[in-house]
Coordinates of C-alpha atoms in Angstrom, one line a residue:
X92 CA -24.7 4.0 -6.5
X93 CA -22.8 0.9 -8.2
X94 CA -19.3 0.5 -7.1
X95 CA -18.1 2.0 -10.3
X96 CA -19.6 5.2 -9.7
X97 CA -18.1 5.2 -6.1
X98 CA -16.7 8.6 -5.5
X99 CA -12.8 6.8 -5.2
X100 CA -13.0 4.9 -7.5
X101 CA -14.3 8.2 -9.7
X102 CA -11.4 10.3 -8.5
X103 CA -8.9 7.3 -9.4
X104 CA -9.9 7.7 -12.9
X105 CA -9.7 11.9 -12.7
X106 CA -13.4 12.0 -12.8
X107 CA -15.8 14.8 -11.2
X108 CA -16.6 13.5 -7.5
X109 CA -19.6 14.9 -4.8
X110 CA -16.5 15.0 -2.2
X111 CA -13.3 14.6 -2.2
X112 CA -12.5 10.2 -1.3
X113 CA -10.9 9.3 2.4
X114 CA -9.0 6.4 3.3
X115 CA -6.3 6.0 5.2
X116 CA -3.7 3.8 4.6
X117 CA -2.8 1.3 7.8
X118 CA -6.8 2.5 8.7
X119 CA -7.3 -1.1 10.0
X120 CA -4.8 -2.1 12.9
X121 CA -3.2 -1.4 16.6
X122 CA -4.6 2.4 16.5
X123 CA -7.9 0.5 17.0
X124 CA -9.0 -1.2 19.9
X125 CA -11.3 -3.5 18.3
X126 CA -8.4 -5.0 16.5
X127 CA -6.2 -5.3 19.4
X128 CA -9.0 -7.6 21.1
X129 CA -9.2 -9.7 17.8
X130 CA -5.3 -10.1 17.5
X131 CA -5.5 -10.4 21.6
X132 CA -3.7 -14.4 20.9
X133 CA -3.0 -14.8 17.2
X134 CA 0.5 -14.0 15.3
X135 CA -0.2 -11.7 12.5
X136 CA 0.7 -14.2 9.4
X137 CA -2.1 -16.6 11.2
X138 CA -4.7 -13.9 11.0
X139 CA -3.6 -12.9 7.7
X140 CA -4.9 -17.1 6.6
X141 CA -7.7 -16.7 8.2
X142 CA -10.3 -15.4 6.0
X143 CA -12.9 -14.5 8.6
X144 CA -10.1 -12.2 10.7
X145 CA -9.6 -10.5 7.1
X146 CA -12.8 -10.0 6.9
X147 CA -13.6 -8.2 10.2
X148 CA -10.6 -6.3 10.4
X149 CA -10.7 -5.2 7.1
X150 CA -13.9 -3.8 7.8
X151 CA -13.3 -2.6 11.5
X152 CA -12.5 0.7 10.2
X153 CA -14.9 1.2 7.3
X154 CA -17.8 0.9 10.4
X155 CA -15.9 3.0 12.4
X156 CA -14.4 6.0 10.1
X157 CA -17.0 5.5 7.1
X158 CA -14.3 5.8 4.6
X159 CA -14.6 5.3 0.7
X160 CA -12.6 2.8 0.7
X161 CA -11.4 -0.5 2.2
X162 CA -7.9 -1.8 2.1
X163 CA -7.2 -5.5 2.1
X164 CA -5.9 -7.1 5.4
X165 CA -2.4 -8.5 5.4
X166 CA 1.1 -8.1 5.0
X167 CA 3.5 -8.0 2.0
X168 CA 5.1 -11.2 2.9
X169 CA 2.3 -12.7 2.9
X170 CA 3.1 -14.3 -0.8
X171 CA 6.4 -15.3 0.1
X172 CA 5.3 -17.2 2.8
X173 CA 3.1 -18.9 0.4
X174 CA 5.6 -19.9 -1.3
X175 CA 7.5 -21.4 1.3
X176 CA 9.7 -19.0 2.4
X177 CA 10.8 -19.1 6.0
X178 CA 9.8 -15.6 7.7
X179 CA 7.9 -14.7 10.5
X180 CA 6.5 -11.0 12.0
X181 CA 7.7 -10.1 15.3
X182 CA 6.3 -7.9 17.4
X183 CA 7.3 -4.3 17.5
X184 CA 10.5 -5.5 14.8
X185 CA 8.7 -6.7 11.4
X186 CA 9.4 -9.2 8.7
X187 CA 12.4 -11.4 9.9
X188 CA 13.6 -14.1 7.5
X189 CA 15.3 -17.4 8.4
X190 CA 17.8 -17.2 5.8
X191 CA 18.8 -13.7 4.2
X192 CA 19.2 -14.1 0.4
X193 CA 23.1 -13.3 0.0
X194 CA 23.4 -15.5 -3.5
X195 CA 22.2 -17.5 -6.6
X196 CA 20.9 -20.5 -4.2
X197 CA 18.6 -18.2 -2.3
X198 CA 16.9 -16.5 -5.4
X199 CA 16.2 -19.9 -6.5
X200 CA 14.5 -20.4 -3.7
X201 CA 11.6 -17.8 -5.2
X202 CA 9.2 -20.5 -7.1
X203 CA 5.9 -18.7 -8.9
X204 CA 3.3 -18.3 -7.0
X205 CA -0.5 -19.6 -7.7
X206 CA -3.5 -18.7 -6.8
X207 CA -4.1 -22.6 -5.0
X208 CA -1.3 -21.1 -2.7
X209 CA -3.7 -18.4 -1.1
X210 CA -7.1 -19.5 -1.4
X211 CA -7.7 -18.0 1.8
X212 CA -7.1 -14.7 -0.4
X213 CA -10.1 -15.8 -2.9
X214 CA -12.2 -16.4 -0.3
X215 CA -11.8 -13.0 2.4
X216 CA -11.8 -10.5 -1.0
X217 CA -15.5 -12.6 -2.0
X218 CA -16.6 -12.1 1.5
X219 CA -15.9 -8.7 1.4
X220 CA -16.5 -7.6 -1.5
X221 CA -20.2 -9.1 -1.1
X222 CA -20.4 -6.8 2.8
X223 CA -19.0 -3.6 1.5
X224 CA -22.1 -3.7 -1.8
X225 CA -21.2 -0.1 -3.8
X226 CA -18.1 0.8 -1.5
X227 CA -14.9 -0.7 -3.8
X228 CA -12.0 -3.3 -2.2
X229 CA -8.4 -2.3 -2.8
X230 CA -6.1 -4.8 -3.6
X231 CA -2.8 -4.8 -1.8
X232 CA 1.0 -6.0 -2.0
X233 CA 4.3 -5.1 -1.9
X234 CA 6.5 -3.5 -4.4
X235 CA 9.6 -5.5 -5.9
X236 CA 12.3 -3.6 -4.1
X237 CA 10.9 -3.3 -0.3
X238 CA 10.7 -7.0 -0.4
X239 CA 14.1 -7.3 -1.7
X240 CA 15.2 -5.1 0.7
X241 CA 13.8 -7.9 3.6
X242 CA 14.6 -11.1 1.9
X243 CA 18.6 -10.0 1.8
X244 CA 19.0 -8.2 4.8
X245 CA 16.9 -10.3 6.9
X246 CA 14.4 -8.6 8.6
X247 CA 13.8 -4.1 8.4
X248 CA 16.7 -2.2 8.0
X249 CA 17.7 1.4 8.2
X250 CA 20.6 1.6 5.2
X251 CA 20.1 -1.2 3.4
X252 CA 23.4 -2.0 2.5
X253 CA 23.4 -5.9 1.5
X254 CA 20.7 -4.9 -1.2
X255 CA 22.8 -2.2 -2.5
X256 CA 26.0 -3.9 -2.5
X257 CA 24.2 -7.1 -4.5
X258 CA 22.3 -4.1 -6.5
X259 CA 25.5 -2.6 -7.3
X260 CA 27.7 -5.9 -7.6
X261 CA 25.6 -8.1 -9.1
X262 CA 23.5 -6.6 -11.9
X263 CA 22.4 -10.2 -13.2
X264 CA 21.2 -12.0 -10.6
X265 CA 19.3 -8.7 -8.9
X266 CA 17.5 -8.9 -12.5
X267 CA 16.6 -12.5 -11.8
X268 CA 15.8 -11.4 -7.8
X269 CA 13.4 -8.6 -9.0
X270 CA 11.5 -10.5 -12.0
X271 CA 10.6 -13.4 -10.0
X272 CA 9.4 -11.0 -7.2
X273 CA 7.7 -8.9 -9.6
X274 CA 5.9 -11.8 -11.2
X275 CA 4.6 -13.1 -7.4
X276 CA 3.7 -9.7 -7.2
X277 CA 1.8 -9.7 -10.1
X278 CA -0.4 -12.9 -9.5
X279 CA -1.0 -11.6 -5.6
X280 CA -2.9 -8.9 -7.2
X281 CA -4.6 -10.7 -10.1
X282 CA -5.6 -12.6 -7.3
X283 CA -7.3 -10.3 -5.7
X284 CA -8.5 -8.3 -8.7
X285 CA -10.2 -11.6 -10.3
X286 CA -12.0 -12.1 -6.4
X287 CA -13.5 -8.7 -6.7
X288 CA -11.2 -6.0 -5.5
X289 CA -11.6 -2.5 -7.3
X290 CA -8.6 -1.4 -6.9
X291 CA -5.0 -2.6 -6.9
X292 CA -2.1 -0.5 -4.6
X293 CA 1.5 -1.6 -4.5
X294 CA 3.7 -0.3 -1.6
X295 CA 7.3 0.2 -2.1
X296 CA 8.2 1.4 1.2
X297 CA 11.4 1.4 0.8
X298 CA 11.9 2.6 -2.6
X299 CA 12.8 6.2 -1.3
X300 CA 16.4 4.9 -0.2
X301 CA 16.9 5.0 -3.7
X302 CA 18.7 7.9 -5.8
X303 CA 16.6 8.7 -9.3
X304 CA 19.1 7.1 -11.5
X305 CA 19.7 3.6 -8.9
X306 CA 16.0 3.5 -9.6
X307 CA 14.8 3.6 -12.7
X308 CA 18.1 1.4 -13.9
X309 CA 17.5 -1.3 -11.3
X310 CA 13.7 -0.8 -10.4
X311 CA 11.6 1.5 -12.5
X312 CA 11.7 -1.9 -15.3
X313 CA 10.3 -4.3 -12.7
X314 CA 7.8 -2.3 -11.5
X315 CA 6.8 -0.7 -15.1
X316 CA 6.2 -4.6 -16.0
X317 CA 4.0 -5.2 -12.5
X318 CA 1.7 -2.2 -13.8
X319 CA 1.3 -3.3 -17.6
X320 CA 0.4 -6.6 -16.4
X321 CA -2.3 -5.2 -14.1
X322 CA -3.6 -2.9 -17.1
X323 CA -5.7 -5.8 -18.7
X324 CA -7.2 -5.7 -15.1
X325 CA -9.3 -2.4 -15.6
X326 CA -8.9 -1.4 -11.8
X327 CA -7.0 1.1 -10.7
X328 CA -3.8 1.4 -9.9
X329 CA -2.1 2.9 -6.6
X330 CA 1.7 3.1 -6.7
X331 CA 3.3 4.6 -3.3
X332 CA 6.5 5.0 -1.8
X333 CA 7.9 6.7 1.7
X334 CA 10.6 9.5 1.2
X335 CA 10.3 9.8 -3.0
X336 CA 10.0 13.1 -3.4
X337 CA 12.9 12.9 -6.1
X338 CA 11.1 9.6 -7.8
X339 CA 7.6 10.8 -8.1
X340 CA 8.1 11.4 -11.5
X341 CA 9.7 7.9 -12.4
X342 CA 7.1 6.0 -10.0
X343 CA 4.5 8.1 -12.3
X344 CA 6.3 6.7 -15.1
X345 CA 6.3 3.0 -14.0
X346 CA 2.6 3.4 -15.3
X347 CA 0.1 3.9 -12.2
X348 CA -3.2 5.9 -12.7
X349 CA -2.3 7.5 -9.0
X350 CA 0.7 8.3 -6.9
X351 CA 0.6 8.2 -3.1
X352 CA 2.9 11.2 -2.2
X353 CA 3.7 11.3 1.3
X354 CA 3.6 14.1 3.8
X355 CA 7.1 16.1 2.7
X356 CA 6.1 17.4 -0.8
X357 CA 2.6 19.5 -1.3
X358 CA 0.5 18.1 -3.9
X359 CA 0.5 21.0 -6.2
X360 CA 4.3 20.4 -6.5
X361 CA 3.5 17.0 -6.6
X362 CA 1.5 17.3 -9.3
X363 CA 3.9 19.1 -11.5
X364 CA 6.6 16.2 -11.1
X365 CA 3.9 13.2 -12.1
X366 CA 3.2 12.4 -15.8
X367 CA -0.5 13.9 -17.0
X368 CA -3.3 11.8 -16.6
X369 CA -1.9 10.7 -13.0
X370 CA -4.2 11.4 -9.9
X371 CA -2.5 11.4 -6.8
X372 CA -3.6 10.8 -3.5
X373 CA -2.6 12.1 -0.3
X374 CA -1.3 13.2 2.0
X375 CA -1.7 15.1 5.2
X376 CA 1.2 14.4 7.8
X377 CA 0.5 11.6 10.4
X378 CA 2.2 12.9 12.9
X379 CA -1.0 16.2 12.4
X380 CA -3.7 13.4 14.4
X381 CA -1.6 14.0 17.9
X382 CA -2.5 17.6 17.6
X383 CA -5.3 20.0 18.9
X384 CA -8.2 20.1 16.5
X385 CA -7.8 23.0 15.1
X386 CA -4.2 22.0 13.8
X387 CA -5.6 19.4 12.9
X388 CA -8.7 21.0 10.3
X389 CA -5.9 24.0 9.0
X390 CA -3.4 21.5 7.8
X391 CA -6.6 19.5 6.4
X392 CA -7.5 22.3 4.3
X393 CA -3.9 23.2 3.1
X394 CA -3.8 20.0 1.8
X395 CA -7.1 20.0 -0.3
X396 CA -6.5 22.9 -1.6
X397 CA -2.9 21.6 -3.0
X398 CA -4.9 18.4 -4.0
X399 CA -6.6 20.7 -6.5
X400 CA -4.0 21.1 -8.6
X401 CA -4.4 17.1 -9.2
X402 CA -6.4 15.7 -12.1
X403 CA -7.9 13.8 -9.2
X404 CA -7.5 13.6 -5.7
X405 CA -7.8 11.0 -2.8
X406 CA -7.2 12.2 0.6
X407 CA -5.1 10.0 2.8
X408 CA -1.8 10.4 5.2
X409 CA 1.4 10.7 3.7
X410 CA 2.0 7.3 5.4
X411 CA 0.4 5.0 7.9
X412 CA -1.9 5.5 10.7
X413 CA 0.9 5.6 13.6
X414 CA -0.4 2.9 16.1
X415 CA -1.4 5.7 19.0
X416 CA -3.7 7.5 16.7
X417 CA -7.2 8.3 18.4
X418 CA -9.8 6.8 16.5
X419 CA -12.1 9.6 17.4
X420 CA -9.8 11.8 15.3
X421 CA -9.8 9.8 12.1
X422 CA -13.7 9.2 12.0
X423 CA -13.8 13.6 13.0
X424 CA -11.4 14.0 10.0
X425 CA -13.2 11.7 7.0
X426 CA -16.2 13.7 8.2
X427 CA -14.5 16.8 8.0
X428 CA -13.2 16.0 4.3
X429 CA -16.0 15.0 3.6
X430 CA -18.1 18.1 4.5
X431 CA -15.5 20.5 2.9
X432 CA -15.3 19.3 -0.4
X433 CA -19.2 18.5 -1.1
X434 CA -20.2 19.5 -4.3

């Protein structure tokens, strides 16, 4: 089998597959004891800048779960740190920005990203592609709204009040901010694809905080610009956000080949909302994995059944693996999906 024929890439391209491919958002991370050992004394952003750690952590779930794709180990703020934004990731909290952006001077600090800013990405992706062989590596980047929210709020936010205040109150400054972030995101994904990533996923995690009208006016143009620029790479483009049931048509309209669906919307309903020519990814509720196996299997079968309505289906969770998830359940889940869908 060649990389091009991998079940994951075939499903993304809406082609027949030997089985429904599986990978899990946050499959590398806190749920794995081997990850906790490797990361024991290493700050997150340091780990994201060391090729040896990126390769090891990215490969850990592939070895353990036999998933159909690896996801590049990184964090959405890595490109921002690379261009000189003073930020850190606080354990138990998330990204924290030293000087939140609240005006034009702050926006001007966001210079373009260049490949030389992230040499560790090129090195790590190259090594991973060699190690993965015919298994694809998915490139990783944060979407512009989510990056904007972290930069404006100064950290994670429940209500995104400062972000929305800027978006509503100064549309011109918002446009400048979003265009700069979109350009940084495109370059970060281009570096990964140029080094051999077989697909790319844009995580606009917090975009579900917006109404459909606000998304269409204030986010869609920049996300569409990102996907348009990535089209020339000829790799599948995946788009994912949380709480985006009312935005699925717009997420699809932005130009992704695959739309990730969180656990709130059944895949057969999601298939009716996205544009024709779109594959779906998802969408088992991550909390399901804490239930007895009979319940996990039953609900997984429901996801697979609903997913058959899509033009292509990549099995995943409806968000990331929760930190206390039993890795053995994820291994069993991968095998279950492969066996249940073998054609």
